Coordinates of C-alpha atoms and ligand atoms in Angstrom, one line a residue:
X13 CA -9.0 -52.1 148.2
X14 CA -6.2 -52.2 151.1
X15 CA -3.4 -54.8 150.7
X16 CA -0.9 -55.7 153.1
X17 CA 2.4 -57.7 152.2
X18 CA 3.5 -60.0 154.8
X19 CA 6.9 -61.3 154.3
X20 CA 8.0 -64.4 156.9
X21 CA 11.7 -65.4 157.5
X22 CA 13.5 -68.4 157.8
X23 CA 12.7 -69.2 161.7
X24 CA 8.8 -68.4 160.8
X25 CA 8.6 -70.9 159.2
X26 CA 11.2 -73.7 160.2
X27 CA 9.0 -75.6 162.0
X28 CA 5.2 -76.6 162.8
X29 CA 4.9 -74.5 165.5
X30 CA 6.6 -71.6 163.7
X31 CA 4.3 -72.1 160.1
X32 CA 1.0 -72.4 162.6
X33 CA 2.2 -69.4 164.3
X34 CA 2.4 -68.1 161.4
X35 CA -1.2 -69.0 160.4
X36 CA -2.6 -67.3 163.1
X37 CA -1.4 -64.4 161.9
X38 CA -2.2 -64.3 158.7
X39 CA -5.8 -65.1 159.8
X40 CA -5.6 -62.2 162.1
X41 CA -4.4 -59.5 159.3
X42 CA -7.0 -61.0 156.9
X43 CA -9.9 -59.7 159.2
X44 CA -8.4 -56.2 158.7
X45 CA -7.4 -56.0 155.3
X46 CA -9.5 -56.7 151.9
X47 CA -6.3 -58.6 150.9
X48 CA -2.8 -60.0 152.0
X49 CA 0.1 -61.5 150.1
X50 CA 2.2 -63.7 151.6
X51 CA 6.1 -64.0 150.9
X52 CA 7.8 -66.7 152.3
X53 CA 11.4 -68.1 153.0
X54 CA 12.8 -71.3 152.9
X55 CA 12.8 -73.6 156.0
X56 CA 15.7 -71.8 157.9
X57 CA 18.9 -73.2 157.5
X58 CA 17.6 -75.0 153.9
X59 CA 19.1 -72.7 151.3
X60 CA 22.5 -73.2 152.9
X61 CA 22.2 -76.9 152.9
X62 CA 20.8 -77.1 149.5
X63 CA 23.6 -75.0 148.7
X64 CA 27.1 -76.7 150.3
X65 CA 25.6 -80.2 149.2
X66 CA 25.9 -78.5 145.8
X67 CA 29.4 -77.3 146.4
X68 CA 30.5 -80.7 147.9
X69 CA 29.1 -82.4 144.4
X70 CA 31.1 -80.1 142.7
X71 CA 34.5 -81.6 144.5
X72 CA 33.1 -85.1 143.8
X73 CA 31.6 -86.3 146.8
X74 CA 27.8 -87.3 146.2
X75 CA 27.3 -88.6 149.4
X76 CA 26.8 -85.0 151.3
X77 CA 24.2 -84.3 148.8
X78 CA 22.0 -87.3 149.5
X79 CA 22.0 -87.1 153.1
X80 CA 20.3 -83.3 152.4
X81 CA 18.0 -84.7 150.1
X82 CA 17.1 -87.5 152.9
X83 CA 16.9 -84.3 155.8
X84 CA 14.8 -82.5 153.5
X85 CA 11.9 -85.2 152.5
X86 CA 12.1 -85.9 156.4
X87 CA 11.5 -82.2 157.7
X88 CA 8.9 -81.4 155.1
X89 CA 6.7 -84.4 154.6
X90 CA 6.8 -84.4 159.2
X91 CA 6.3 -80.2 158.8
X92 CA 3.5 -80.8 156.4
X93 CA 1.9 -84.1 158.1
X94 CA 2.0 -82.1 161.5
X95 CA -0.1 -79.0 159.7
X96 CA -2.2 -80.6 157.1
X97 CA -2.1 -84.2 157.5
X98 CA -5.8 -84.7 157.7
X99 CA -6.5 -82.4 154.2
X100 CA -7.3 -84.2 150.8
X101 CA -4.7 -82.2 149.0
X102 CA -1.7 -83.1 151.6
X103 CA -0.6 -86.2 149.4
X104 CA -0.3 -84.3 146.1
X105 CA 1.3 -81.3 147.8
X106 CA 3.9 -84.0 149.1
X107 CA 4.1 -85.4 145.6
X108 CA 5.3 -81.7 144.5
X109 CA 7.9 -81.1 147.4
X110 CA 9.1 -84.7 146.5
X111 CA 9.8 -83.6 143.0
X112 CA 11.2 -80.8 143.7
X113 CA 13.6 -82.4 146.0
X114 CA 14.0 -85.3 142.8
X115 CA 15.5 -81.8 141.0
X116 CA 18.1 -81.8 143.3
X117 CA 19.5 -84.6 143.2
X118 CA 19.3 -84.7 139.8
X119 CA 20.7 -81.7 139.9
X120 CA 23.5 -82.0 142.2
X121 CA 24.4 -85.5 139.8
X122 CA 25.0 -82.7 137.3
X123 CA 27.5 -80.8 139.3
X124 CA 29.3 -83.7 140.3
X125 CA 29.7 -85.0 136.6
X126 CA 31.1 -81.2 135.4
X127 CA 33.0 -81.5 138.7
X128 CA 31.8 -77.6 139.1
X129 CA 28.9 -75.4 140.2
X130 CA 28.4 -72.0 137.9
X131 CA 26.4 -69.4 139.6
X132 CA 23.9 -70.6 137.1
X133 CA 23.5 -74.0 138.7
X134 CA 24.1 -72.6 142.5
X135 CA 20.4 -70.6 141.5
X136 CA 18.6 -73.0 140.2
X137 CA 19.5 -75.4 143.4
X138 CA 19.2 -72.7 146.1
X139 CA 15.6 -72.0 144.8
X140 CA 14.1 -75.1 145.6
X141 CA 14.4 -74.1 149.6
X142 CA 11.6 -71.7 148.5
X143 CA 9.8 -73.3 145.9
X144 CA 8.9 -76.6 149.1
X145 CA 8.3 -73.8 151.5
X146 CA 5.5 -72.2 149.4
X147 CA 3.9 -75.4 149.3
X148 CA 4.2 -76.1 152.8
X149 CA 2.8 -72.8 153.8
X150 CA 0.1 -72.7 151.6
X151 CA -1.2 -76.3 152.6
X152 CA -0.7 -75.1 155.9
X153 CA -3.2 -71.7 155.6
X154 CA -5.6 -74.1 153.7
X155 CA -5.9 -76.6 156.4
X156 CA -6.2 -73.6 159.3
X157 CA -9.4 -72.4 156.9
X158 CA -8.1 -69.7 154.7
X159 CA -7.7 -70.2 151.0
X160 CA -4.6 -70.3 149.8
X161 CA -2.4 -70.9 146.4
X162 CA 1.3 -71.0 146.6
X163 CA 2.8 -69.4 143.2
X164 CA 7.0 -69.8 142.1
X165 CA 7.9 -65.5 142.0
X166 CA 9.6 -67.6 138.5
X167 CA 6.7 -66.6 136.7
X168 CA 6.7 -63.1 138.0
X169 CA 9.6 -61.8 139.0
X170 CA 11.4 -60.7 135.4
X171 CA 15.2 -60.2 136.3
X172 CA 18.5 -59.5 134.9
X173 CA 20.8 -62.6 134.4
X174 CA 22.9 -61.7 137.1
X175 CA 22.8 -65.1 138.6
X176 CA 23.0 -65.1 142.5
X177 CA 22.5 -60.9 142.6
X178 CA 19.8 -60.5 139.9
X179 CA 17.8 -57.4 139.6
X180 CA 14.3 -57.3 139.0
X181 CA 13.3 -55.3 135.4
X182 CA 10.5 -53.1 135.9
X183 CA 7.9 -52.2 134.9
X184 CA 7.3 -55.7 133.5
X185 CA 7.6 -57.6 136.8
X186 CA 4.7 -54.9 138.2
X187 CA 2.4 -55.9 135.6
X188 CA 2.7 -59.4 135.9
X189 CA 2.7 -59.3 139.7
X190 CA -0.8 -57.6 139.4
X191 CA -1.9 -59.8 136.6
X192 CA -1.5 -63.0 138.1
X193 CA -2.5 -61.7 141.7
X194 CA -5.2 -59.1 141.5
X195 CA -7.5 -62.3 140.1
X196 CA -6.7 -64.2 143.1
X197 CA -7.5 -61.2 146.0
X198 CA -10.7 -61.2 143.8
X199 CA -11.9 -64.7 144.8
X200 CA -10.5 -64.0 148.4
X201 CA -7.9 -66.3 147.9
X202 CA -4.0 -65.5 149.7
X203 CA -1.2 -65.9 147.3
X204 CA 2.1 -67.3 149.3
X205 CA 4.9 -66.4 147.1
X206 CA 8.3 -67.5 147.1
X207 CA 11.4 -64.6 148.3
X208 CA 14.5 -64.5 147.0
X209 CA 14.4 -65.9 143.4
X210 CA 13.1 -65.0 140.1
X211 CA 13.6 -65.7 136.6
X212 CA 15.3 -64.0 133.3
X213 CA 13.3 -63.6 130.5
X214 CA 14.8 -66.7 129.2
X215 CA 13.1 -68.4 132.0
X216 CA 16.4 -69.4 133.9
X217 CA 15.6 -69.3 137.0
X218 CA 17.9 -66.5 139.5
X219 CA 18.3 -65.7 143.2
X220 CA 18.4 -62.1 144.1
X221 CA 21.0 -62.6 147.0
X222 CA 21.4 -64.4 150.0
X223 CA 18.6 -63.3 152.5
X224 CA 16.4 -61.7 149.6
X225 CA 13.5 -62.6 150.0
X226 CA 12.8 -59.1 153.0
X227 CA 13.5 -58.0 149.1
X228 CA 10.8 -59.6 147.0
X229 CA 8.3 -59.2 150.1
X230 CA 8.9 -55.4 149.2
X231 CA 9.2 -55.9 145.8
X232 CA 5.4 -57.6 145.9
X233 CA 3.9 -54.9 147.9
X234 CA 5.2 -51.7 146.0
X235 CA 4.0 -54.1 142.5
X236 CA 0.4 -54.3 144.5
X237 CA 0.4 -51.1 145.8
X238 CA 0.1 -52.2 149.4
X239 CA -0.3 -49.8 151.9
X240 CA 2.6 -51.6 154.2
X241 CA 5.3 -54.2 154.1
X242 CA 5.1 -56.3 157.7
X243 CA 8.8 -58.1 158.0
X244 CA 8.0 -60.9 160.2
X245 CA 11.4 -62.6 161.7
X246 CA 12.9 -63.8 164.5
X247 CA 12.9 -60.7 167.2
X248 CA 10.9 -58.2 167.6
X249 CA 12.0 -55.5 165.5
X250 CA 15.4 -53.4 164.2
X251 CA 17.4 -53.0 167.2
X252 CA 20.3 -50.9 168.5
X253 CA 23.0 -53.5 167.5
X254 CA 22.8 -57.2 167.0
X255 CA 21.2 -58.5 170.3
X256 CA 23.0 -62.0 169.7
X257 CA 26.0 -59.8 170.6
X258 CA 24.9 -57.1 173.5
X259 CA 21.9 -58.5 175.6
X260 CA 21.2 -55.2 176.3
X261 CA 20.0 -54.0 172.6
X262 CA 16.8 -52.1 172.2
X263 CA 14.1 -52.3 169.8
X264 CA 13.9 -48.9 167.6
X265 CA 10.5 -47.7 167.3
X266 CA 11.0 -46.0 164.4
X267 CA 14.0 -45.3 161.7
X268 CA 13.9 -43.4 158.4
X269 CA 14.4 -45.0 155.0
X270 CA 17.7 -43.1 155.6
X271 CA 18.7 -45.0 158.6
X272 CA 17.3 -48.1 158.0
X273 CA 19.2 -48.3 154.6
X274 CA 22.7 -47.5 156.3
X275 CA 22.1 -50.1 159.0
X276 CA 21.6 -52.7 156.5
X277 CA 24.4 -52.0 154.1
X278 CA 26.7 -51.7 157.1
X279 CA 25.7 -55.8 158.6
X280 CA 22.7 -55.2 160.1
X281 CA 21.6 -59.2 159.3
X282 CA 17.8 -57.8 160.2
X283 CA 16.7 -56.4 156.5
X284 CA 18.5 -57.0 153.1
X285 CA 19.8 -54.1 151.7
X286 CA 17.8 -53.6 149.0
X287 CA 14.5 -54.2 150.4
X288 CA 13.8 -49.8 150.8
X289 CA 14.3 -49.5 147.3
X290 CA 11.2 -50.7 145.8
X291 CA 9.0 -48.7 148.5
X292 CA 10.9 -45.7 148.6
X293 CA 9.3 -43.4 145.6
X294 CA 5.8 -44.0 146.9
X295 CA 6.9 -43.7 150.5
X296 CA 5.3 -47.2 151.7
X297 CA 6.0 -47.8 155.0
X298 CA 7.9 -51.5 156.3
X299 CA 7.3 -52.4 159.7
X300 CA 9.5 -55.2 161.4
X301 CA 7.6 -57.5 163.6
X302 CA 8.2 -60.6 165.6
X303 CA 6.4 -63.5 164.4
X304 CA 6.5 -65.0 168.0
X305 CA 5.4 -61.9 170.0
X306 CA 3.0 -60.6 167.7
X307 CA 1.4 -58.2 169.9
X308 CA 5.1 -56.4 169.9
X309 CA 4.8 -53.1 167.4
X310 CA 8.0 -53.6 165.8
X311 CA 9.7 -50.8 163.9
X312 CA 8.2 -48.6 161.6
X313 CA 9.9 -47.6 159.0
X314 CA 9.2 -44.4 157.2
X315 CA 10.4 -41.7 154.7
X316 CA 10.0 -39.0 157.7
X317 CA 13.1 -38.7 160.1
X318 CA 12.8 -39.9 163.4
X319 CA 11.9 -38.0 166.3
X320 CA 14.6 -39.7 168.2
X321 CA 16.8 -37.1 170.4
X322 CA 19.4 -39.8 170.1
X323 CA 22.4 -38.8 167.9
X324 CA 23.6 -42.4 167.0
X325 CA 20.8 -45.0 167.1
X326 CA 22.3 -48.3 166.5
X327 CA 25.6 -49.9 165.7
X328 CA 26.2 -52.6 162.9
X329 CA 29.3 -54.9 162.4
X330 CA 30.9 -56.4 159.0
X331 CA 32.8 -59.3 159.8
X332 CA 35.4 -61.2 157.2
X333 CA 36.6 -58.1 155.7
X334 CA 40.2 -57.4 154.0
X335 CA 41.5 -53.6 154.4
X336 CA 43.4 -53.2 151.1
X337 CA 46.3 -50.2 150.7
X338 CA 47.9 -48.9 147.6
X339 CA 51.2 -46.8 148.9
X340 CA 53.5 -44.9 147.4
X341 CA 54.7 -41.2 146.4
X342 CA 53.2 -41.5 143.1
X343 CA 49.9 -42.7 144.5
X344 CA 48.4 -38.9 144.6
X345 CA 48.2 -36.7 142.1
X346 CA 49.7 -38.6 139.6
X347 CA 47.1 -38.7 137.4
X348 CA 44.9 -41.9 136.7
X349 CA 46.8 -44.0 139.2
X350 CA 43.6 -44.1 141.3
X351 CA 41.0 -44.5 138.2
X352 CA 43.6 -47.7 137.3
X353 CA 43.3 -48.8 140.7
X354 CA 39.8 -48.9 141.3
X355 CA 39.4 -50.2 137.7
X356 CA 41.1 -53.2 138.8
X357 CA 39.2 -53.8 141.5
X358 CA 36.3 -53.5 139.3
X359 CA 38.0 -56.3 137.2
X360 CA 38.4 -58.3 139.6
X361 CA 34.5 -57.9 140.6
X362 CA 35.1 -57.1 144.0
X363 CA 32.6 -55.0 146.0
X364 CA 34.1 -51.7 148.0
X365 CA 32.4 -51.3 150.8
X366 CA 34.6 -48.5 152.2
X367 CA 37.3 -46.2 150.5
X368 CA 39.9 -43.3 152.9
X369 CA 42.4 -41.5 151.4
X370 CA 45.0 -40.5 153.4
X371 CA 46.7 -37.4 151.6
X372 CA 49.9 -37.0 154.5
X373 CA 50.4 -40.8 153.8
X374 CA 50.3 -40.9 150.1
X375 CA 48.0 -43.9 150.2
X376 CA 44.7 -45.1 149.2
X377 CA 43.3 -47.9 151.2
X378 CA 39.8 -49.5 151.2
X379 CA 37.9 -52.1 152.1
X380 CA 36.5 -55.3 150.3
X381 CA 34.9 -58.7 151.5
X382 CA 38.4 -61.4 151.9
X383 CA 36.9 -63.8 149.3
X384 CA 38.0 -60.7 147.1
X385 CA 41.4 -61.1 148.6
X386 CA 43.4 -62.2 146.0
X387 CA 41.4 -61.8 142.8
X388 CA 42.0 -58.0 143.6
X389 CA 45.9 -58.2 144.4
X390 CA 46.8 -60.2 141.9
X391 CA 44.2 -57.4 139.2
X392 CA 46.1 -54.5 141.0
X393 CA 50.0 -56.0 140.6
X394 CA 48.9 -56.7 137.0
X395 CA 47.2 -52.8 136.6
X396 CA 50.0 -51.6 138.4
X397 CA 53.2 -52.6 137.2
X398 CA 54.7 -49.6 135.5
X399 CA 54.3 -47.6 138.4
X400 CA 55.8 -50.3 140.6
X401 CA 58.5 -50.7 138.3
X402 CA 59.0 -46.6 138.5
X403 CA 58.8 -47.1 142.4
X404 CA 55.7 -44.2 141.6
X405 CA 54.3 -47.6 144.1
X406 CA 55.8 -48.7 146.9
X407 CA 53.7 -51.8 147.7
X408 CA 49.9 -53.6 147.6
X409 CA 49.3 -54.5 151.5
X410 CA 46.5 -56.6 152.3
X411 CA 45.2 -57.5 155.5
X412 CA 43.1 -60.0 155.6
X413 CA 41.7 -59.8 159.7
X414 CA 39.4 -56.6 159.5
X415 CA 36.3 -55.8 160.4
X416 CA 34.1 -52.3 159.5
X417 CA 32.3 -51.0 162.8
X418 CA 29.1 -48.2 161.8
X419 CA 27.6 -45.9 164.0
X420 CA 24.1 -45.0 162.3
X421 CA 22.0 -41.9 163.2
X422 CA 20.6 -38.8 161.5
X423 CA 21.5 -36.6 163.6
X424 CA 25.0 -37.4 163.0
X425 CA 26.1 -35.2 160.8
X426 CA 24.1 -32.4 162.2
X427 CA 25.4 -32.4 165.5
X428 CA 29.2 -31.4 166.8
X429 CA 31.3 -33.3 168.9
X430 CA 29.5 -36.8 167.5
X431 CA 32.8 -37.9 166.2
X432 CA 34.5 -37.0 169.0
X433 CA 32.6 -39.3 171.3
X434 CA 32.9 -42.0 168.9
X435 CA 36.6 -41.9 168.8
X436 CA 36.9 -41.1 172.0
X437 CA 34.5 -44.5 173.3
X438 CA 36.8 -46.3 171.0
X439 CA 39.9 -45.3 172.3
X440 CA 38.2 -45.9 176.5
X441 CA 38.4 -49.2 175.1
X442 CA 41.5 -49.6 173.8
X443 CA 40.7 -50.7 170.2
X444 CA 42.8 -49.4 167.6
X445 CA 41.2 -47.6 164.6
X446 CA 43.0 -48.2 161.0
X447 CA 40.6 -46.1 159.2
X448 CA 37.8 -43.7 159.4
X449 CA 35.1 -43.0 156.7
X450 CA 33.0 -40.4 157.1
X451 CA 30.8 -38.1 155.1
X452 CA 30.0 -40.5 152.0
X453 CA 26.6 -40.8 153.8
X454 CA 24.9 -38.7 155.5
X455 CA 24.1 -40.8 158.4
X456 CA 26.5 -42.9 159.3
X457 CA 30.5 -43.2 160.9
X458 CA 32.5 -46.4 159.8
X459 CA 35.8 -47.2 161.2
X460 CA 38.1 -50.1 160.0
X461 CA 39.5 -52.3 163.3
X462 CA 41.4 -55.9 163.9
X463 CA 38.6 -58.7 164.0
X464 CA 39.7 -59.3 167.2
X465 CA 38.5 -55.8 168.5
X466 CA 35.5 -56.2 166.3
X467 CA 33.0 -57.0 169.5
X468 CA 34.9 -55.2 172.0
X469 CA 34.4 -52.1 169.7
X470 CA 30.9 -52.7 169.1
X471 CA 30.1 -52.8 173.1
X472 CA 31.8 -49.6 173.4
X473 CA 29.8 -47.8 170.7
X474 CA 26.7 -49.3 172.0
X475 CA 26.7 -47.3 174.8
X476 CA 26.3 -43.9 173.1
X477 CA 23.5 -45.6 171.0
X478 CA 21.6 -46.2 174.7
X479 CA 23.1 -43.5 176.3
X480 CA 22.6 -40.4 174.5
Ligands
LIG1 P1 14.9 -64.0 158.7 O1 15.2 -65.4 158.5 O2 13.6 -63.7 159.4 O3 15.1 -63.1 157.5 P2 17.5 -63.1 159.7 O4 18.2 -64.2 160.5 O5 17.8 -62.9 158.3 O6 15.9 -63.5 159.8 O7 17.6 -61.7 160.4 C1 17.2 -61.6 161.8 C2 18.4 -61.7 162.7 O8 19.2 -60.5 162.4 C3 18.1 -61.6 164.1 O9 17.9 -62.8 164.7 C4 19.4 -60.9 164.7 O10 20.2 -61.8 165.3 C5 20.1 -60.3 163.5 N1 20.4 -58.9 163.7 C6 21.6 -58.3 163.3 N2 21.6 -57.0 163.6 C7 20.3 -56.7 164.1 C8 19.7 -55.5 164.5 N3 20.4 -54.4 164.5 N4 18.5 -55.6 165.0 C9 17.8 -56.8 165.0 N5 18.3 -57.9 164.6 C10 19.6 -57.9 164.1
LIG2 N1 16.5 -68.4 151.8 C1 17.3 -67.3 151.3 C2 18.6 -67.3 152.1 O1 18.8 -68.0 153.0 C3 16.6 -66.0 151.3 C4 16.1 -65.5 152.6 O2 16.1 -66.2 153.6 O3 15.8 -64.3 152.7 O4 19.5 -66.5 151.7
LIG3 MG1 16.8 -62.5 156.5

């Protein structure tokens, strides 16, 4: 039996024309393979509606709210009437996406009565983007002639309680992916699953982070043993930086789970993170296509290493960052200063995405997302004290206008002189470095610059990505 999990973005299917699109596809796939499973976004630009009428709620106002429960009954009852309005399910489909959009208000009355929204609450409400595009797309396959059930990934996807970066428990989501799929692909019927959310054991409902769902698309196919994972999104594949920034980005044709992981966990907006993990161990490949150039082949991505002579292959950018640096004579070697430090941090739940040590300077400085700002001063003048107080620490600097530029490439590593070139590009165009990390991967450089160099540097590295 050959599967193929198909998982569609935001833009794919944020319209009519997207979702028929869409359609086609499908259609096309299903004459190749015994069986496909659709995973679907919400309606682009719905989750973060859903979401800042929840967080308006929480401050009191109830009116933002209602005007996104209004846009939303208007784009999905036109989306679905434009697809499916002639079918004799469309009213009761309609009746479920009004219900679900009943939730939230309901829901966002809640947060307005607490006057707050818990991560808890922020879940349940930034599911529902999800839970009406299901419907939509499944009412949408039905009425193009391919049978079609929508199912919540709630009643699959077993997570941890993590609410708003859950992670799925295996192996019990596997089995009851396969048990309440495999009966489907034997009538010939698609399932269209919802991305991005799942549910604890308790049954509350999680999200497994913002853009999530190129996640749960992998997460389905490794669960049903798919022989590939198509992304379908908005260009037409992973390309050598963010072409919204350089027109002149190129498509990669192929990047290793390597590569493809660094990009992503440096900005690269393309793939979540986390969506290699689940495909990595039985080496499934993911291929990232454009639903609206089809006929384009995407990028394959793959457990080999690319043939590419190219040293660096693409450039990523991580905007809103805050470069934090812990100074002082008693900042090396005295010991536990830097265990406290990073313990702190950890208290203060802040993510690191980059940590230097400069041993001349007597300094640690690395590098967190600025809504981590302050939570992680304040836990490190707490931690700190004593050795303050000592003067074993100078001062806690913060600066609060960085952002962390990545070169990406396997080769990097291997050959000499890379770093040169990359600091020497830099320098041609007279950005600033504040920091350099290398080595804690093995295919990547980061450097730490002002925001306002953040583009400017990212033009200049591009070249060696195109140029060789
Ligand atoms: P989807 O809704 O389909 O998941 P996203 O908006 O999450 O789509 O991701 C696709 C977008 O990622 C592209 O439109 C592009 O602007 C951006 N992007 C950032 N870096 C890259 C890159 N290196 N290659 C391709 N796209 C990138
Ligand atoms: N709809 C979710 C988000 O906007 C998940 C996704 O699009 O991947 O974050
Ligand atoms: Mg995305």
């Amino acid at each position: 039996m050959s599967v193929l999990a198909m998982k569609f973005g935001g833009t794919s299917v944020g319209s009519s024309a997207a979702i028929a699109q869409l359609s086609d596809i499908v259609a096309t796939q299903k004459q190749e393979w015994d069986n496909v499973v659709v995973v679907v976004s919400a309606m682009s630009g719905v989750t973060d509606m859903l979401i800042s009428g929840a967080n308006a709620a929480s401050r009191g106002d109830r009116t933002s709210a209602q005007s996104t429960a209004e846009a939303l009954r208007t784009r999905h009852r036109q989306t679905l009437h434009e697809l499916a309005g002639d079918q004799a399910d469309t009213p009761a489909v309609m009746q479920e996406i009004e219900a679900l959009i009943h939730e939230y208000e309901l829901l966002t009355q809640s947060v307005s009565v607490l006057g707050e929204a818990s991560p808890r609450a922020i879940d349940v409400i930034s599911s529902l983007g999800e839970r009406m595009s299901v419907r939509l797309v499944a009412a949408a396959l039905r009425a193009q002639g391919t049978p079609a059930v929508h199912i919540d990934a709630t009643e699959v996807v077993l997570t941890s309680a993590v609410f708003g970066n859950a992670a799925p428990l295996y192996p019990q989501t596997r089995e009851r992916i396969q048990s309440r799929i495999l009966p489907l692909f034997a009538q010939g019927i698609t399932p269209v699953v919802t991305g991005f959310i799942g549910a604890t054991e308790q049954g509350a409902i999680t999200t497994l982070g913002r853009g999530g769902s190129d996640y749960s698309g992998a997460i389905f196919g490794e669960a049903l043993d798919a022989e590939i994972v198509d992304i379908y999104t908005d260009v037409d594949g992973v390309m050598t930086t963010d072409p919204r920034l350089v027109s002149d980005a190129q498509v990669l044709s192929h990047l290793s789970y390597a590569e493809m992981g660094e990009l992503a966990y440096f900005g690269a907006k393309v793939l979540h993170p986390k969506t290699i993990r689940p495909v990595i161990e039985r080496g499934i490949p993911i291929r990232i296509r454009n639903t609206f150039n089809p006929s384009h082949t995407g990028t394959l991505v793959t457990r080999e290493a690319s043939a590419s002579t190219q040293a660096i292959r693409a450039v990523t950018v991580i905007r809103n960052m805050n470069l934090i640096t812990v100074e002082g004579p008693g900042m090396i070697g005295v010991q536990g200063v830097a265990a406290r430090t990073f313990g702190a941090v950890a208290e203060a739940g802040a993510n690191v995405l980059m940590i230097s040590q400069a041993s001349s300077e007597q300094s640690i400085c690395f590098v967190i997302p600025n809504s981590s700002g302050t939570p992680v001063v304040d836990a490190l003048e707490r931690s700190l004290r004593p050795e303050m107080d000592r003067g074993d620490i100078d001062r806690i600097k913060s600066r609060d206008d960085v952002v962390i530029v990545t070169v990406v490439g396997v080769g990097i590593h291997e050959r000499p002189g890379v770093a040169a070139k990359v600091f020497g590009a830099v320098a041609a165009a007279d950005v600033n470095i504040l920091v350099i990390a290398q080595g804690s991967s093995e295919c990547s450089i980061s450097i730490v610059v002002a925001a306002k160099d953040g583009d400017q540097a990212v033009k200049a590295l591009h070249q060696l990505a195109i140029a060789g």
